[in-house]
Short mmCIF file of C-alpha atoms in Angstrom, two decimals:
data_model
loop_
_atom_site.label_atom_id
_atom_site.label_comp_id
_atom_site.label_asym_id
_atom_site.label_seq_id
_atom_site.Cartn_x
_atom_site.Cartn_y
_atom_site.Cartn_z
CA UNK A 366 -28.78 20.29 21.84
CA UNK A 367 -31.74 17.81 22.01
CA UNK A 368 -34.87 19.23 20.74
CA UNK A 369 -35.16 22.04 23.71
CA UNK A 370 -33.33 21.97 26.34
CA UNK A 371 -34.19 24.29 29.01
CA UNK A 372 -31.37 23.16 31.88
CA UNK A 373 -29.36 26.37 30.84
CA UNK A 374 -32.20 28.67 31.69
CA UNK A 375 -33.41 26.49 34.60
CA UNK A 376 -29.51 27.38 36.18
CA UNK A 377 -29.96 30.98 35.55
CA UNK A 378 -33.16 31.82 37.03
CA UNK A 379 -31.91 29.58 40.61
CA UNK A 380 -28.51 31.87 40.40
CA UNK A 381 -30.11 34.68 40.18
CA UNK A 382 -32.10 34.33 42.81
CA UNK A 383 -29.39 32.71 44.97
CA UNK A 384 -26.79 35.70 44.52
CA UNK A 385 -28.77 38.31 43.60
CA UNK A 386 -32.38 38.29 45.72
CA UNK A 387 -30.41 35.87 48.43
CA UNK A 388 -33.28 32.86 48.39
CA UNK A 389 -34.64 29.64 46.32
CA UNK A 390 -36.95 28.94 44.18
CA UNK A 391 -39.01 25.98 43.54
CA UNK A 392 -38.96 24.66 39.67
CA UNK A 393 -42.42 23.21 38.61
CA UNK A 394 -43.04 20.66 35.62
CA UNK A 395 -42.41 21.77 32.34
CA UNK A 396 -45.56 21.62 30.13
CA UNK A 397 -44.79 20.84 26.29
CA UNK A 398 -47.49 23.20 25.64
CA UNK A 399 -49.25 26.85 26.97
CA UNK A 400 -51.36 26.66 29.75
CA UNK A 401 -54.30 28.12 28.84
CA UNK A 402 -55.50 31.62 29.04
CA UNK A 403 -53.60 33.76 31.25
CA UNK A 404 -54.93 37.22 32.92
CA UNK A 405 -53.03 39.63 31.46
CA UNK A 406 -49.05 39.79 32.95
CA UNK A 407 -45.54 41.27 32.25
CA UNK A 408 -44.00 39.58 30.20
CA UNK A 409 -40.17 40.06 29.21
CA UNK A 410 -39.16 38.48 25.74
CA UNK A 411 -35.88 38.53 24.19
CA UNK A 412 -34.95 36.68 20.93
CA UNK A 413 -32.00 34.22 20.31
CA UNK A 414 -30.37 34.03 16.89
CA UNK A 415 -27.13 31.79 15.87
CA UNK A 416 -27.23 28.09 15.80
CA UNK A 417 -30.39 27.66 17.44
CA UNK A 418 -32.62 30.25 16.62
CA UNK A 419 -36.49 31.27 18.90
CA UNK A 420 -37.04 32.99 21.95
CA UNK A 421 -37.17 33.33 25.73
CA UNK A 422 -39.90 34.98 27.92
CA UNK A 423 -40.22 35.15 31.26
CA UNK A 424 -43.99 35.82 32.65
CA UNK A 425 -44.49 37.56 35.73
CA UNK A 426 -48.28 38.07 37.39
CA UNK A 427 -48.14 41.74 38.52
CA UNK A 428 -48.10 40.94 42.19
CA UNK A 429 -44.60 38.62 41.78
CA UNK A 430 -43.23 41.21 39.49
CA UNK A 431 -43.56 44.36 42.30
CA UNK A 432 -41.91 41.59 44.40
CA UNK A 433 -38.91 40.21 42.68
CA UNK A 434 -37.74 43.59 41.08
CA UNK A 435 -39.14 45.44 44.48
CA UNK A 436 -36.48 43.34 46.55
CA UNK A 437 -33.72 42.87 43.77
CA UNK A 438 -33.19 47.00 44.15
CA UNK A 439 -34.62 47.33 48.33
CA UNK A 440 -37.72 49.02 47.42
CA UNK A 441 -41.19 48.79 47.75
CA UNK A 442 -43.08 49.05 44.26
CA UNK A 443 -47.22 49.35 44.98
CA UNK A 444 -47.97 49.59 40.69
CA UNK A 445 -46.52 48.57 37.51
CA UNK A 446 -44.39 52.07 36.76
CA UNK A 447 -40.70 52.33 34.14
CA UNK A 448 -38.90 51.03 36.92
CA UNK A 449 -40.50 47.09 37.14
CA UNK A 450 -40.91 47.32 33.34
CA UNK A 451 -37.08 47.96 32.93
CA UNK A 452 -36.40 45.63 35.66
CA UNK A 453 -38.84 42.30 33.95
CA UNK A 454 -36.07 43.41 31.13
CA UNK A 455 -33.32 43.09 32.76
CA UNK A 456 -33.87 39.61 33.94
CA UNK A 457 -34.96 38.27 30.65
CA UNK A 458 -32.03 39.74 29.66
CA UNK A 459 -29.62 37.99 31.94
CA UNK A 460 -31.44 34.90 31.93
CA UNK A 461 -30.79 34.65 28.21
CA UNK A 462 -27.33 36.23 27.97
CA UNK A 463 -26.14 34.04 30.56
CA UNK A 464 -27.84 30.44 29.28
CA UNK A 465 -26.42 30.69 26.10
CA UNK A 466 -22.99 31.00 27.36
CA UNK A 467 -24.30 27.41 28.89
CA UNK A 468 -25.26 25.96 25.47
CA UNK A 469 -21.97 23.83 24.49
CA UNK A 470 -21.32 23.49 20.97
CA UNK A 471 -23.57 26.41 19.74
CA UNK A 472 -22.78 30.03 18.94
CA UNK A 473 -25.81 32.54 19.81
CA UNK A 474 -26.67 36.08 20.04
CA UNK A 475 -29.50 37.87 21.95
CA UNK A 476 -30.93 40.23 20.55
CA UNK A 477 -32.30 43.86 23.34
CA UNK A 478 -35.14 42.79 25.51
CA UNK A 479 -38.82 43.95 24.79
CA UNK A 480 -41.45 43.97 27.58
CA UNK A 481 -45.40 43.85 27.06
CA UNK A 482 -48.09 43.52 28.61
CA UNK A 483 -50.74 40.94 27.96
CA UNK A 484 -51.56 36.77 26.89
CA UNK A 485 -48.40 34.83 25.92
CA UNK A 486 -51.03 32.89 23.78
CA UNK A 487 -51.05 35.55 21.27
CA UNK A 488 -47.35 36.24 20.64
CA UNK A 489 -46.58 34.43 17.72
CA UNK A 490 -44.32 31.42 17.68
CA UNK A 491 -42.17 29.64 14.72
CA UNK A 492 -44.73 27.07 13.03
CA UNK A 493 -41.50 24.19 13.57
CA UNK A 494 -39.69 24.92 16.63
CA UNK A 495 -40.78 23.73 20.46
CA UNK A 496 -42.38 25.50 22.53
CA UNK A 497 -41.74 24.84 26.35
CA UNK A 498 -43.37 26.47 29.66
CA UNK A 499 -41.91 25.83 33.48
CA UNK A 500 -43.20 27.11 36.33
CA UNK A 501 -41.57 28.72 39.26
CA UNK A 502 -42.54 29.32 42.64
CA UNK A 503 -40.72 31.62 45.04
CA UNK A 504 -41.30 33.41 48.29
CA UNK A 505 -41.72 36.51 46.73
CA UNK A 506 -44.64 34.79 44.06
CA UNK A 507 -44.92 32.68 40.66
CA UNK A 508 -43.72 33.54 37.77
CA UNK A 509 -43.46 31.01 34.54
CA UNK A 510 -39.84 30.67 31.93
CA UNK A 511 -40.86 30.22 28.42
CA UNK A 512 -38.83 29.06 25.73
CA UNK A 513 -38.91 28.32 22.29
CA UNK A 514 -36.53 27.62 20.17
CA UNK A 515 -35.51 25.71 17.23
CA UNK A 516 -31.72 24.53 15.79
CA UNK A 517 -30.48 26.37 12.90
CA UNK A 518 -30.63 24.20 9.34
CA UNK A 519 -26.89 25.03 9.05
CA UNK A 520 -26.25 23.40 12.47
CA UNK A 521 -28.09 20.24 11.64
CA UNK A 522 -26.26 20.31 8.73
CA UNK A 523 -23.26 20.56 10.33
CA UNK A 524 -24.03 17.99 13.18
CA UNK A 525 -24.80 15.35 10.22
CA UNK A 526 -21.68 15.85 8.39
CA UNK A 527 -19.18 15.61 11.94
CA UNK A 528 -21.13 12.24 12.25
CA UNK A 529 -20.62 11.25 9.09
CA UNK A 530 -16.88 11.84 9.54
CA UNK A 531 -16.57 9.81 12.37
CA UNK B 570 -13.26 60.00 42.74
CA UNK B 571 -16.01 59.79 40.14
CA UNK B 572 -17.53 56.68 38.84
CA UNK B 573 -19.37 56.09 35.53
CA UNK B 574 -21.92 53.28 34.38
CA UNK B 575 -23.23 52.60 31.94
CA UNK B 576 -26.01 50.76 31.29
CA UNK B 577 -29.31 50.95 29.49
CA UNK B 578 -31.30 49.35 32.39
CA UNK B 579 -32.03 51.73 35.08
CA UNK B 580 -32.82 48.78 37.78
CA UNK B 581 -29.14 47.40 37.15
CA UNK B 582 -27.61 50.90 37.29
CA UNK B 583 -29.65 51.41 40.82
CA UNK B 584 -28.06 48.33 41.97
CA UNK B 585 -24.99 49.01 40.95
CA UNK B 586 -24.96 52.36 42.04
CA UNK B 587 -25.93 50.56 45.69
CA UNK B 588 -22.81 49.09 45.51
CA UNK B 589 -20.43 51.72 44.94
CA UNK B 590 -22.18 53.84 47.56
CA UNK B 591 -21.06 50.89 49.83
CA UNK B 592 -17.37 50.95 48.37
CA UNK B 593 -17.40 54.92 49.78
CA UNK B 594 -18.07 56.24 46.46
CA UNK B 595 -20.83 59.00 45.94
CA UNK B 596 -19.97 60.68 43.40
CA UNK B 597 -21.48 58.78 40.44
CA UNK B 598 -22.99 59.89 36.81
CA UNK B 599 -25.30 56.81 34.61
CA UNK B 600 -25.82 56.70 31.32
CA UNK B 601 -27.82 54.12 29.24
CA UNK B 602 -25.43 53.48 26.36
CA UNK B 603 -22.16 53.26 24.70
CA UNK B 604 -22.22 56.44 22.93
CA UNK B 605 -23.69 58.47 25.71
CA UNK B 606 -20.61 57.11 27.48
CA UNK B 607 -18.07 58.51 25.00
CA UNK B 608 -19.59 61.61 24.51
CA UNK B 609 -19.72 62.21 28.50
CA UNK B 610 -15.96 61.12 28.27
CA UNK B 611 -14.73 63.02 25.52
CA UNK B 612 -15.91 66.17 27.97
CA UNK B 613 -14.86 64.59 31.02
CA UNK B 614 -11.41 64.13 32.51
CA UNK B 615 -12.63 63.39 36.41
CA UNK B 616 -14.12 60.15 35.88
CA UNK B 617 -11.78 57.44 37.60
CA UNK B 618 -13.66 53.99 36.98
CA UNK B 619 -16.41 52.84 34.12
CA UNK B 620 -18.55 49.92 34.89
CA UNK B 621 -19.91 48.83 31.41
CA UNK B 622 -22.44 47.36 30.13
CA UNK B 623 -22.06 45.16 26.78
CA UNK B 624 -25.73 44.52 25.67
CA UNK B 625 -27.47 48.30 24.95
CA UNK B 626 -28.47 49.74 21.84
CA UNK B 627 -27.36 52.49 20.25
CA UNK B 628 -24.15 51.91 20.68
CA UNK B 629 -23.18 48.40 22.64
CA UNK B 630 -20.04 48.01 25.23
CA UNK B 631 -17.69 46.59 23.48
CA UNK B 632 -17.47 49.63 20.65
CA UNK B 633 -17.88 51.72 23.40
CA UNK B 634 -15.03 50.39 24.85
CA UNK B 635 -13.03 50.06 21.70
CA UNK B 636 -13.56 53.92 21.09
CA UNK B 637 -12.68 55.19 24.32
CA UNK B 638 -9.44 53.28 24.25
CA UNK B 639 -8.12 54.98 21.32
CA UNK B 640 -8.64 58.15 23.42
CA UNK B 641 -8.11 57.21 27.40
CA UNK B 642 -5.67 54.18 27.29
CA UNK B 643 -5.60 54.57 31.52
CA UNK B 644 -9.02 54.50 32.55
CA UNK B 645 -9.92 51.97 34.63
CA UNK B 646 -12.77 49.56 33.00
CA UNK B 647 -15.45 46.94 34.24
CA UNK B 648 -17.34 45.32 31.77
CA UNK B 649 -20.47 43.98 33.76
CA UNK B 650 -22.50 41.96 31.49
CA UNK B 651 -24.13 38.38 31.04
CA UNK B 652 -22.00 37.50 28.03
CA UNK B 653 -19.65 34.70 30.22
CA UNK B 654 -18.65 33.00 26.83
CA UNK B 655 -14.80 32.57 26.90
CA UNK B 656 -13.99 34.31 22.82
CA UNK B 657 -15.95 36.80 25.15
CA UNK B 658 -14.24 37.63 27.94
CA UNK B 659 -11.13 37.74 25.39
CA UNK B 660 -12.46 40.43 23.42
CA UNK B 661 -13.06 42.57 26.39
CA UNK B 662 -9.58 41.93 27.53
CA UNK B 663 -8.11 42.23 24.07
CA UNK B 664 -10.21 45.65 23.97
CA UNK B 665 -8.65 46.98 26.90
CA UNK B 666 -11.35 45.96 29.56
CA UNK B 667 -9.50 45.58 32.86
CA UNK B 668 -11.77 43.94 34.30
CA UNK B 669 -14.80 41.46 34.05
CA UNK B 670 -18.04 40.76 35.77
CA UNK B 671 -20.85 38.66 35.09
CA UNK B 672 -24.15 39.01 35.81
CA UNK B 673 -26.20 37.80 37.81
CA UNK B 674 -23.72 38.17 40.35
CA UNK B 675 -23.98 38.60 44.22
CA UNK B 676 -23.46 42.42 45.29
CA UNK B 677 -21.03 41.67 47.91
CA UNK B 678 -19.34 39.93 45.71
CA UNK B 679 -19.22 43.14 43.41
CA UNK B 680 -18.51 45.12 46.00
CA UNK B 681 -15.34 43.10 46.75
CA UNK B 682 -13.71 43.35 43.20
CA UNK B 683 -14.41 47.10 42.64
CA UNK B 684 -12.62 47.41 46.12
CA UNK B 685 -9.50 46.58 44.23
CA UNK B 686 -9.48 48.89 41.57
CA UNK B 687 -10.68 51.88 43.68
CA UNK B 688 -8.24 51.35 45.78
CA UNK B 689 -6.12 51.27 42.66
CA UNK B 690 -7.10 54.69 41.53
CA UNK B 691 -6.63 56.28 44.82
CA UNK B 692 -2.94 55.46 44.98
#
């Protein structure tokens, strides 16, 4: 994997909303870094361990949150309740568990998905591993993938030794 | 004929339970984990299909799945989850999953390969 690569994720989040809300979405620019100070938003995180190690958050403005989970189930949501919190989960949760399947050469576990409410900004982050935000826009609103992550020691390690072999 | 899932989101268990309302079936009981699954189970001799989760705490799918089989060798078993790795898909197989869906997935197409296997347990 280069430093971050966010293609497998990128996949995800257009198949599920191809096959599972039945429409596109737009991918933005990827910034290297946060963009600022949010308002505060749902945001789904869920952490990756094996041979590359950080995490993956999506970030959903309230409004685009009602939406996506609203149409993913045919209901209308009019405030933030169990249901949109489970369902910001659930999609962090596939986006994650289906990327790494994506990853070749690595071996990685997710871990259960946790949802909060608030600033990205002030989740903390590994001092060494990349940080990467993309934005999405979709008929039903915006909403932002954010990854981090960072390759194991052991798989550089490992990586180093196959080319030494060579 | 009564269907099972499990699964410790409720918005996937709504959807899914959309789904097998198409397929005819109405008769359906969720639970958000593995163990909740084979308690109900150990109690329970009318259920006719599990859809199952592999991701959930408490207990995950694939013990879940490895417990009931010791039990309920018959039992017809989905195992609807994101993990599409290959050594995957083997161990659900290998465990005694019939059958394997990944998620995200497209709920016609869902709808179309539970068809089979309620049609299965009807015969």
């Amino acid at each position: 994997m280069d430093a971050i690569s966010t293609t497998p994720f990128i996949e995800t989040i257009h198949e599920i909303f191809n096959s599972m809300l039945g429409m596109n979405v737009k991918v933005g620019a990827p910034r290297p870094e946060l963009s600022g100070i949010h308002p505060p938003d749902l945001i789904g995180v869920i952490g990756l361990s094996g041979s590359a190690q950080g995490m993956v958050a999506l970030r959903f403005p309230d409004k685009s949150a009602l939406a996506i989970i609203g149409h993913m189930v045919g209901a209308q949501f009019a405030e933030v309740d169990s249901s949109i919190i489970d369902g910001v989960g659930e999609l962090v949760n596939i986006v994650a568990g289906s990327a790494k399947g994506r990853f070749r050469g690595h071996n990685m576990s997710v871990s259960l998905p946790t949802v909060v409410r608030g600033d990205i900004c002030r989740l903390s982050n590994m001092a060494d591993a990349v940080w990467v935000e993309v934005p999405f826009e979709s008929a039903l609103g915006n909403f932002w993938l954010i990854v981090s992550l960072k390759q194991s020691v052991n798989t550089q390690q490992e990586v180093a030794r196959e080319g030494a072999h060579r | 004929m009564k269907a099972l899932i499990v699964d410790d989101s409720q918005i996937m268990r709504r959807i899914i339970v959309s789904v097998l309302k198409k397929a005819g079936v109405e008769d359906i009981v969720e639970v958000s984990n593995g163990q909740e699954a084979v308690d109900l189970l150990a109690g329970a001799n009318d259920i006719g299909l599990v859809l199952l989760d592999w991701n959930m705490p408490v207990m995950s799918g694939i013990e879940a799945l490895r417990h009931i089989r010791t039990t309920n060798k018959k039992l017809p078993i989905v195992m609807v989850t994101t993990e599409s790795e290959k050594e995957k898909v083997v161990e659900a197989i290998k465990a005694g999953a019939n059958d394997y869906l990944l998620k995200p997935f497209n709920p016609q197409d869902v709808l179309d390969k539970l068809q089979k296997h309620l049609e299965a347990v009807k015969k």
